[in-house]
Coordinates of C-alpha atoms in Angstrom, one line a residue:
M651 CA -28.6 17.1 -13.2
D652 CA -26.2 16.1 -10.4
D653 CA -25.6 12.7 -12.0
E654 CA -25.0 14.2 -15.4
Y655 CA -22.6 16.7 -14.0
A656 CA -20.7 14.0 -12.1
K657 CA -20.4 12.0 -15.4
L658 CA -19.1 15.1 -17.2
I659 CA -16.5 15.6 -14.5
R660 CA -15.3 12.0 -14.7
R661 CA -15.0 12.2 -18.5
L662 CA -13.0 15.4 -18.3
N663 CA -10.8 13.9 -15.6
P664 CA -10.5 10.1 -16.4
P665 CA -8.5 7.9 -14.0
R666 CA -4.8 8.0 -14.5
V667 CA -2.5 5.1 -13.7
V668 CA 1.3 5.4 -13.5
I669 CA 3.2 2.2 -13.2
D670 CA 6.9 2.6 -12.2
N671 CA 9.5 -0.2 -12.0
L672 CA 12.5 2.1 -11.3
S673 CA 11.9 4.1 -8.2
C674 CA 11.5 1.1 -5.8
E675 CA 14.2 -1.5 -5.5
D676 CA 12.1 -4.5 -4.7
A677 CA 8.5 -3.7 -5.9
T678 CA 6.5 -2.2 -8.7
V679 CA 4.9 1.2 -7.7
I680 CA 1.3 1.7 -9.0
Q681 CA -0.1 5.2 -8.5
V682 CA -3.8 5.8 -9.3
D683 CA -5.4 9.3 -9.5
S684 CA -9.1 9.7 -10.2
V685 CA -12.2 11.7 -9.5
N686 CA -13.6 10.1 -6.4
K687 CA -16.9 8.3 -6.1
H688 CA -18.3 5.6 -3.8
G689 CA -16.6 2.3 -4.7
T690 CA -13.6 3.7 -6.5
L691 CA -11.1 2.3 -3.9
L692 CA -12.8 -1.1 -4.1
Q693 CA -12.6 -1.2 -7.9
V694 CA -8.8 -0.5 -7.8
V695 CA -8.1 -3.0 -5.0
Q696 CA -10.2 -5.6 -6.7
V697 CA -8.2 -5.4 -9.9
L698 CA -4.9 -6.0 -8.0
A699 CA -6.5 -8.8 -6.0
D700 CA -7.9 -10.6 -9.0
I701 CA -4.5 -11.0 -10.6
N702 CA -3.0 -12.2 -7.3
L703 CA -0.6 -9.3 -6.7
T704 CA 0.9 -8.9 -3.3
I705 CA 0.4 -5.4 -1.8
K706 CA 3.6 -4.6 0.1
K707 CA 3.0 -0.9 0.7
A708 CA -0.1 1.3 0.3
Y709 CA -1.3 4.8 1.0
I710 CA -4.9 5.8 0.6
S711 CA -6.2 9.4 0.4
S712 CA -9.5 10.6 -1.0
D713 CA -10.3 13.8 0.8
G714 CA -12.5 16.1 -1.2
V715 CA -13.4 15.0 -4.7
W716 CA -10.1 13.5 -5.8
F717 CA -8.8 10.0 -5.1
M718 CA -5.1 9.1 -4.9
D719 CA -3.6 5.7 -4.1
V720 CA -0.1 4.4 -4.1
F721 CA 0.6 0.7 -4.0
N722 CA 3.9 -1.1 -3.9
V723 CA 3.2 -4.6 -5.4
T724 CA 4.9 -7.8 -6.4
D725 CA 3.8 -11.0 -8.0
C726 CA 3.2 -14.1 -6.0
H727 CA 6.9 -15.0 -6.1
G728 CA 7.9 -11.6 -4.6
N729 CA 9.2 -10.2 -7.9
K730 CA 8.4 -6.9 -9.7
I731 CA 5.8 -6.9 -12.4
R732 CA 7.7 -7.3 -15.6
D733 CA 5.1 -8.9 -17.8
Q734 CA 3.9 -6.2 -20.2
E735 CA 0.5 -7.9 -20.7
V736 CA -0.1 -7.7 -17.0
I737 CA 1.0 -4.0 -16.8
N738 CA -1.3 -3.2 -19.8
Y739 CA -4.2 -5.0 -18.2
I740 CA -3.8 -3.1 -14.9
R741 CA -3.6 0.3 -16.7
K742 CA -6.5 -0.5 -19.1
T743 CA -8.8 -1.9 -16.5
I744 CA -8.4 0.9 -13.9
E745 CA -8.4 3.7 -16.5
S746 CA -11.7 2.6 -17.9
D747 CA -14.3 5.3 -17.6
A748 CA -15.7 4.8 -14.0
S749 CA -19.1 5.9 -15.1
L750 CA -19.3 2.8 -17.4
L751 CA -18.5 0.3 -14.7
P752 CA -21.4 -1.6 -13.1
P753 CA -22.9 0.3 -10.2
I754 CA -22.4 -1.0 -6.7
R755 CA -26.0 -2.2 -6.3
E756 CA -26.3 -3.7 -9.7
S757 CA -23.2 -5.9 -9.6
V758 CA -25.0 -9.2 -8.9
G759 CA -26.6 -11.2 -11.6
V760 CA -27.3 -8.4 -14.2
M761 CA -26.2 -10.2 -17.4
P762 CA -27.0 -13.6 -18.9
S763 CA -24.4 -16.2 -19.7
E764 CA -24.4 -19.0 -22.2
E765 CA -21.3 -20.6 -20.6
H766 CA -22.6 -21.8 -17.2
T767 CA -25.3 -21.5 -14.6
S768 CA -24.5 -19.7 -11.3
I769 CA -25.7 -21.3 -8.1
E770 CA -25.5 -19.5 -4.8
L771 CA -25.9 -21.5 -1.6
T772 CA -26.1 -20.6 2.1
G773 CA -27.0 -22.7 5.1
T774 CA -25.8 -24.2 8.4
D775 CA -22.3 -25.7 8.1
R776 CA -21.7 -29.3 9.1
P777 CA -19.2 -32.1 8.2
G778 CA -19.8 -33.6 4.8
L779 CA -22.0 -30.7 3.5
L780 CA -19.9 -30.0 0.4
S781 CA -19.8 -33.7 -0.4
E782 CA -23.6 -34.0 -0.3
V783 CA -24.0 -30.9 -2.5
C784 CA -21.5 -32.3 -5.0
A785 CA -23.2 -35.7 -5.0
V786 CA -26.6 -34.1 -5.8
L787 CA -25.1 -32.1 -8.7
T788 CA -23.4 -35.2 -10.1
D789 CA -26.7 -37.1 -10.0
L790 CA -28.4 -34.3 -11.9
N791 CA -25.7 -34.4 -14.6
C792 CA -24.2 -31.1 -13.6
N793 CA -20.5 -30.5 -14.1
V794 CA -18.9 -28.1 -11.6
V795 CA -16.5 -25.9 -13.7
N796 CA -15.5 -23.5 -10.9
A797 CA -16.6 -22.7 -7.3
E798 CA -15.6 -21.1 -4.1
I799 CA -16.9 -22.2 -0.7
W800 CA -16.5 -20.4 2.6
T801 CA -17.5 -21.4 6.2
H802 CA -17.6 -19.1 9.1
N803 CA -19.3 -19.0 12.5
S804 CA -21.3 -22.2 11.8
R805 CA -22.5 -20.9 8.5
A806 CA -21.6 -22.0 5.0
A807 CA -21.8 -20.1 1.7
A808 CA -20.9 -21.0 -1.9
V809 CA -20.9 -19.7 -5.4
V810 CA -20.9 -22.6 -7.8
H811 CA -20.8 -22.4 -11.6
V812 CA -22.1 -25.5 -13.4
T813 CA -22.7 -26.7 -16.9
D814 CA -24.9 -29.4 -18.4
Y815 CA -22.7 -32.5 -18.8
S816 CA -24.1 -33.5 -22.2
A817 CA -24.3 -30.0 -23.8
G818 CA -21.3 -28.4 -22.0
R819 CA -23.2 -25.1 -21.6
A820 CA -25.5 -23.4 -19.1
I821 CA -28.6 -25.1 -18.0
N822 CA -31.7 -23.3 -19.4
D823 CA -34.6 -25.7 -18.8
P824 CA -36.8 -24.1 -16.1
K825 CA -38.1 -27.5 -14.8
R826 CA -34.6 -28.8 -14.4
L827 CA -33.4 -25.6 -12.7
L828 CA -36.3 -25.9 -10.3
T829 CA -35.4 -29.5 -9.5
I830 CA -31.8 -28.5 -8.8
K831 CA -32.9 -25.7 -6.5
K832 CA -35.3 -28.0 -4.7
L833 CA -32.9 -30.8 -4.0
L834 CA -30.1 -28.5 -3.0
C835 CA -32.4 -26.8 -0.5
Y836 CA -33.1 -30.3 1.1
V837 CA -29.4 -30.9 1.4
L838 CA -28.7 -27.5 3.0
K839 CA -31.5 -27.8 5.5
G840 CA -30.6 -31.3 6.5
N841 CA -31.8 -32.3 10.0
C842 CA -30.8 -29.0 11.6
D843 CA -33.4 -27.3 13.8
T844 CA -32.7 -23.6 13.5
D845 CA -34.5 -20.4 12.9
R846 CA -32.1 -19.6 10.1
T847 CA -33.2 -20.9 6.7
A848 CA -31.2 -22.4 3.9
H849 CA -31.1 -20.6 0.6
T850 CA -30.4 -21.7 -3.0
R851 CA -30.4 -19.0 -5.7
L852 CA -30.0 -19.6 -9.4
S853 CA -28.8 -16.5 -11.2
P854 CA -26.9 -15.5 -14.3
P855 CA -23.3 -14.6 -13.3
G856 CA -23.0 -11.4 -15.3
N857 CA -20.5 -9.1 -13.7
T858 CA -20.7 -10.7 -10.3
H859 CA -17.4 -10.7 -8.5
R860 CA -17.3 -14.0 -6.7
G861 CA -15.3 -12.9 -3.6
R862 CA -17.5 -9.9 -3.1
R863 CA -20.7 -11.9 -3.6
L864 CA -19.6 -14.4 -0.9
H865 CA -19.1 -11.5 1.5
Q866 CA -22.6 -10.2 0.6
I867 CA -24.2 -13.7 1.0
M868 CA -22.6 -14.3 4.5
F869 CA -23.4 -10.7 5.6
D870 CA -27.0 -11.2 4.6
D871 CA -27.0 -14.4 6.5
R872 CA -25.7 -12.5 9.6
D873 CA -22.7 -14.7 10.1
Y874 CA -21.1 -11.8 12.0
E875 CA -23.4 -12.6 15.0
R876 CA -21.2 -14.8 17.0
M877 CA -22.5 -18.2 18.1
E878 CA -21.1 -20.7 20.6
T879 CA -19.8 -23.7 18.6
V880 CA -20.3 -27.1 20.2
G881 CA -17.6 -29.7 20.0
N882 CA -14.9 -27.4 18.7
S883 CA -11.8 -27.9 20.7
R884 CA -9.7 -25.7 18.5
S885 CA -6.7 -24.4 20.4
E886 CA -6.8 -20.7 21.0
D887 CA -3.1 -20.2 20.6
K888 CA -3.5 -21.5 17.0
Y889 CA -6.2 -19.1 16.1
K890 CA -6.1 -15.5 17.1
K891 CA -9.2 -13.5 16.8
P892 CA -8.8 -10.2 14.9
H893 CA -8.8 -7.0 17.0
V894 CA -10.9 -4.2 15.7
T895 CA -11.5 -0.8 17.4
V896 CA -13.8 2.0 16.4
S897 CA -13.2 5.5 17.8
D898 CA -14.0 9.2 17.0
C899 CA -11.9 11.9 15.4
P900 CA -14.1 14.9 16.2
E901 CA -11.6 17.5 15.0
K902 CA -12.0 16.3 11.4
D903 CA -15.4 14.6 11.8
Y904 CA -14.1 11.1 11.0
T905 CA -14.6 7.7 12.5
V906 CA -11.3 5.9 13.0
I907 CA -11.1 2.2 12.5
V908 CA -7.9 0.3 13.7
M909 CA -7.5 -3.4 12.9
R910 CA -4.9 -5.9 13.9
S911 CA -5.0 -9.4 12.5
K912 CA -3.0 -12.2 11.0
D913 CA -1.7 -11.1 7.6
R914 CA -2.8 -12.9 4.5
P915 CA -3.5 -12.4 0.7
K916 CA -6.5 -10.3 -0.2
L917 CA -7.0 -9.0 3.3
L918 CA -7.2 -5.4 2.1
F919 CA -9.8 -6.4 -0.5
D920 CA -12.0 -8.1 2.1
I921 CA -11.9 -5.1 4.4
V922 CA -12.6 -2.5 1.7
C923 CA -15.3 -4.7 0.2
T924 CA -17.1 -4.9 3.5
L925 CA -16.8 -1.2 4.3
T926 CA -18.1 -0.3 0.8
D927 CA -21.1 -2.6 0.9
M928 CA -21.9 -1.2 4.4
Q929 CA -22.1 2.2 2.7
Y930 CA -18.9 3.7 4.3
V931 CA -16.3 5.8 2.5
V932 CA -12.6 5.5 3.2
F933 CA -11.1 9.0 3.2
H934 CA -7.6 8.1 4.5
G935 CA -6.0 4.8 5.1
M936 CA -2.7 2.9 5.6
V937 CA -1.7 -0.7 6.1
M938 CA 1.5 -2.1 7.6
S939 CA 3.0 -5.3 9.0
T940 CA 4.2 -5.3 12.6
G941 CA 6.2 -8.5 12.1
R942 CA 5.4 -12.1 12.6
M943 CA 2.8 -11.9 9.9
E944 CA 0.6 -9.5 11.8
A945 CA -1.2 -6.9 9.7
Y946 CA -2.1 -3.4 11.0
Q947 CA -4.7 -1.3 9.2
E948 CA -6.0 2.1 10.0
F949 CA -8.9 3.8 8.1
Y950 CA -10.6 7.2 8.5
I951 CA -14.2 6.8 7.3
R952 CA -17.6 8.4 7.1
H953 CA -21.0 7.1 6.0
V954 CA -21.9 7.9 2.4
D955 CA -24.2 10.7 3.7
G956 CA -21.1 12.4 5.1
R957 CA -21.7 11.5 8.8
P958 CA -19.3 9.7 11.1
I959 CA -20.5 6.8 13.3
T960 CA -22.4 8.3 16.2
S961 CA -24.1 5.4 18.1
E962 CA -22.6 2.7 20.2
A963 CA -24.8 0.1 18.5
E964 CA -23.5 1.0 15.1
R965 CA -19.9 0.9 16.4
Q966 CA -20.4 -2.6 17.7
R967 CA -22.0 -3.7 14.4
V968 CA -19.0 -2.4 12.4
V969 CA -16.6 -4.2 14.7
Q970 CA -18.5 -7.5 14.3
C971 CA -18.8 -7.2 10.5
L972 CA -15.1 -6.3 10.0
E973 CA -14.0 -9.2 12.3
A974 CA -16.2 -11.5 10.2
A975 CA -14.7 -10.1 6.9
I976 CA -11.2 -10.8 8.2
E977 CA -12.0 -14.4 9.3
R978 CA -14.1 -15.6 6.4
R979 CA -11.1 -16.1 4.0
A980 CA -8.7 -17.1 6.7
S981 CA -6.6 -20.1 5.5
E982 CA -7.2 -22.2 8.6
G983 CA -6.0 -25.8 8.6
L984 CA -4.1 -28.0 6.2
E985 CA -4.0 -26.7 2.6
L986 CA -4.3 -29.5 0.0
E987 CA -4.0 -29.0 -3.7
L988 CA -5.6 -31.3 -6.3
C989 CA -4.4 -31.3 -9.9
T990 CA -5.7 -33.8 -12.4
E991 CA -7.7 -34.4 -15.5
D992 CA -11.2 -33.1 -15.1
R993 CA -14.3 -35.3 -15.3
V994 CA -17.9 -35.3 -14.2
G995 CA -18.2 -36.5 -10.6
L996 CA -14.5 -35.8 -9.8
L997 CA -15.4 -33.2 -7.1
S998 CA -18.1 -35.6 -5.7
D999 CA -15.6 -38.4 -5.4
I1000 CA -12.8 -36.3 -3.8
T1001 CA -15.1 -34.7 -1.2
R1002 CA -16.6 -38.1 -0.4
I1003 CA -13.1 -39.5 0.3
F1004 CA -12.4 -36.5 2.6
R1005 CA -15.7 -37.1 4.5
E1006 CA -15.1 -40.8 4.9
N1007 CA -11.7 -40.1 6.4
G1008 CA -13.0 -37.6 8.9
L1009 CA -11.9 -34.4 7.3
T1010 CA -14.0 -31.2 7.3
I1011 CA -13.6 -28.7 4.5
R1012 CA -13.3 -25.1 5.9
R1013 CA -12.8 -23.4 2.6
A1014 CA -12.3 -24.5 -1.0
E1015 CA -11.5 -23.0 -4.4
I1016 CA -12.5 -25.0 -7.4
S1017 CA -11.4 -24.3 -11.0
T1018 CA -11.0 -26.0 -14.3
K1019 CA -8.9 -24.9 -17.3
N1020 CA -8.1 -26.6 -20.5
G1021 CA -9.5 -29.9 -19.3
K1022 CA -7.5 -29.8 -16.0
A1023 CA -9.0 -29.5 -12.5
V1024 CA -7.0 -27.4 -10.1
D1025 CA -8.7 -27.5 -6.7
T1026 CA -7.5 -26.1 -3.3
F1027 CA -9.0 -27.4 0.0
Y1028 CA -8.4 -26.1 3.5
V1029 CA -9.2 -29.0 5.9
T1030 CA -9.3 -29.8 9.6
D1031 CA -10.7 -32.8 11.5
V1032 CA -14.4 -32.6 12.6
T1033 CA -13.5 -30.8 15.8
G1034 CA -11.4 -28.1 14.1
N1035 CA -8.0 -29.6 15.1
P1036 CA -5.1 -30.4 12.9
V1037 CA -5.4 -33.4 10.6
D1038 CA -3.4 -36.5 11.5
P1039 CA -0.6 -37.0 9.0
A1040 CA -1.5 -40.7 8.7
T1041 CA -4.9 -39.7 7.5
V1042 CA -3.4 -37.5 4.8
Y1043 CA -1.1 -40.3 3.7
S1044 CA -4.1 -42.7 3.5
I1045 CA -6.1 -40.2 1.3
Q1046 CA -3.1 -39.7 -1.0
Q1047 CA -2.8 -43.5 -1.4
Q1048 CA -6.5 -43.5 -2.6
I1049 CA -6.3 -40.5 -4.8
G1050 CA -2.6 -40.5 -5.9
Q1051 CA 0.3 -38.8 -4.3
T1052 CA 1.1 -36.9 -7.4
I1053 CA -2.5 -35.8 -7.8
L1054 CA -3.1 -34.6 -4.2
R1055 CA -0.3 -32.8 -2.4
I1056 CA 0.2 -30.8 0.8
K1057 CA 0.7 -27.1 -0.1
H1058 CA 0.7 -25.5 3.4
N1059 CA -0.1 -26.3 7.0
S1060 CA -1.2 -23.2 9.0
Y1061 CA -0.8 -25.1 12.3
Q1062 CA 3.0 -25.4 11.8
S1063 CA 5.1 -22.4 12.7
P1064 CA 7.8 -21.5 10.1
K1065 CA 11.4 -22.3 10.9
P1066 CA 13.7 -19.4 11.7
G1067 CA 14.7 -17.7 8.4
Q1068 CA 11.8 -19.3 6.5
E1069 CA 9.0 -16.9 7.3
T1070 CA 6.5 -16.3 4.6
T1071 CA 6.7 -12.8 2.9
T1072 CA 4.0 -10.5 4.3
T1073 CA 1.2 -9.3 2.0
M1074 CA 1.0 -5.9 3.6
S1075 CA 3.9 -4.0 5.0
F1076 CA 3.6 -0.2 5.2
F1077 CA 6.4 1.5 7.1
F1078 CA 6.0 5.2 7.8
G1079 CA 9.2 5.7 9.8
N1080 CA 8.3 5.8 13.5
F1081 CA 4.7 5.3 12.7
F1082 CA 3.7 4.0 16.2
K1083 CA 5.1 7.2 17.8
R1084 CA 2.7 9.4 15.9
P1085 CA 0.1 11.6 17.8
K1086 CA -3.0 9.7 18.8
N1087 CA -5.1 11.2 15.9
R1088 CA -2.7 11.7 13.1
Y1089 CA -5.2 13.2 10.7
C1090 CA -6.6 15.5 13.4
K1091 CA -3.6 17.7 13.9

């Protein structure tokens, strides 16, 4: 009866989206009002992240049964959203009846697909791992159509979509699928002696959100448990660990989470995604940039059962998990972009060349569209240090300078006047002069 009543309330009060290009001089203002339920904030932020909008300002409030968000957004070039198709997509997607959206726990592998087969991988990270995985898939006549690979804390996770080379569709033969799974498991396990096991999962993609699924895979793999890395001489001044604090707000029965980290695209999505999957609800929140590409985020949360965090062990776990969520998608190293005609074995050849030249892939985004492969790789040397420019030049000579280009180097500080636009910058006047517990007045 409670579920039916909640559905009735949502139908009587559907989400409302107001998109305004007039009130703000340099951004499009998106206001979302809706009946609140667990996961509503994530669904909204996910829509904005999926179309690569930059969130410049945001205010989150969902006290009681009503949800209200205001986002100031721009496109990837820093301009207002003028494209009417994009505006219509935002409005239509967010205003869809929330009760018809896939539930939180059923968002992974619930619908079949005839287009491709989804492969989920997790195991111990090591140099050349992606190259070995791609070589196996090529030998099995699998064509990688898109993929995303993350590495964090000596662990690696990937969601890979493949098709049968000859048929151009999903692979349905059970024996062949079993062979793919078996051989990939051998590659993932390698010669590493560890109590953590490697996993290969074949599942229909359905409504799986790839970024969210990668967070879930790495969370299940406990990548948030920090391990000492051997042979990594990465300079500490080039990589700043995020700072997360968890404290109490007893006057309003909230738990307050404050985070400081390097700013980057999709940071808000990664944080909200992790809190949602850990069964926490954000009641109030704000994000801002303190300058020099540093992001400041503050959230007032409770568990889904209405309780704040009460134990020190739970506080420490939340800190660890949020630090991991911030770090997983960090664009560490040299960003290389590959753009060329797609073919079977292309990814295997490219990753082999990287491996032979001593490069380690920290993160990768693979996509194909209209016969073109557009791949992005974040690479360092095997010790985690910057790549020698001579090595990059040598690789470009092998692949082609117009095919592989340097897009960004995170180890180089921008010159004065050339700083990158922040992705989150919320300024509430003299915000840092507010009382200690702003919502507890």
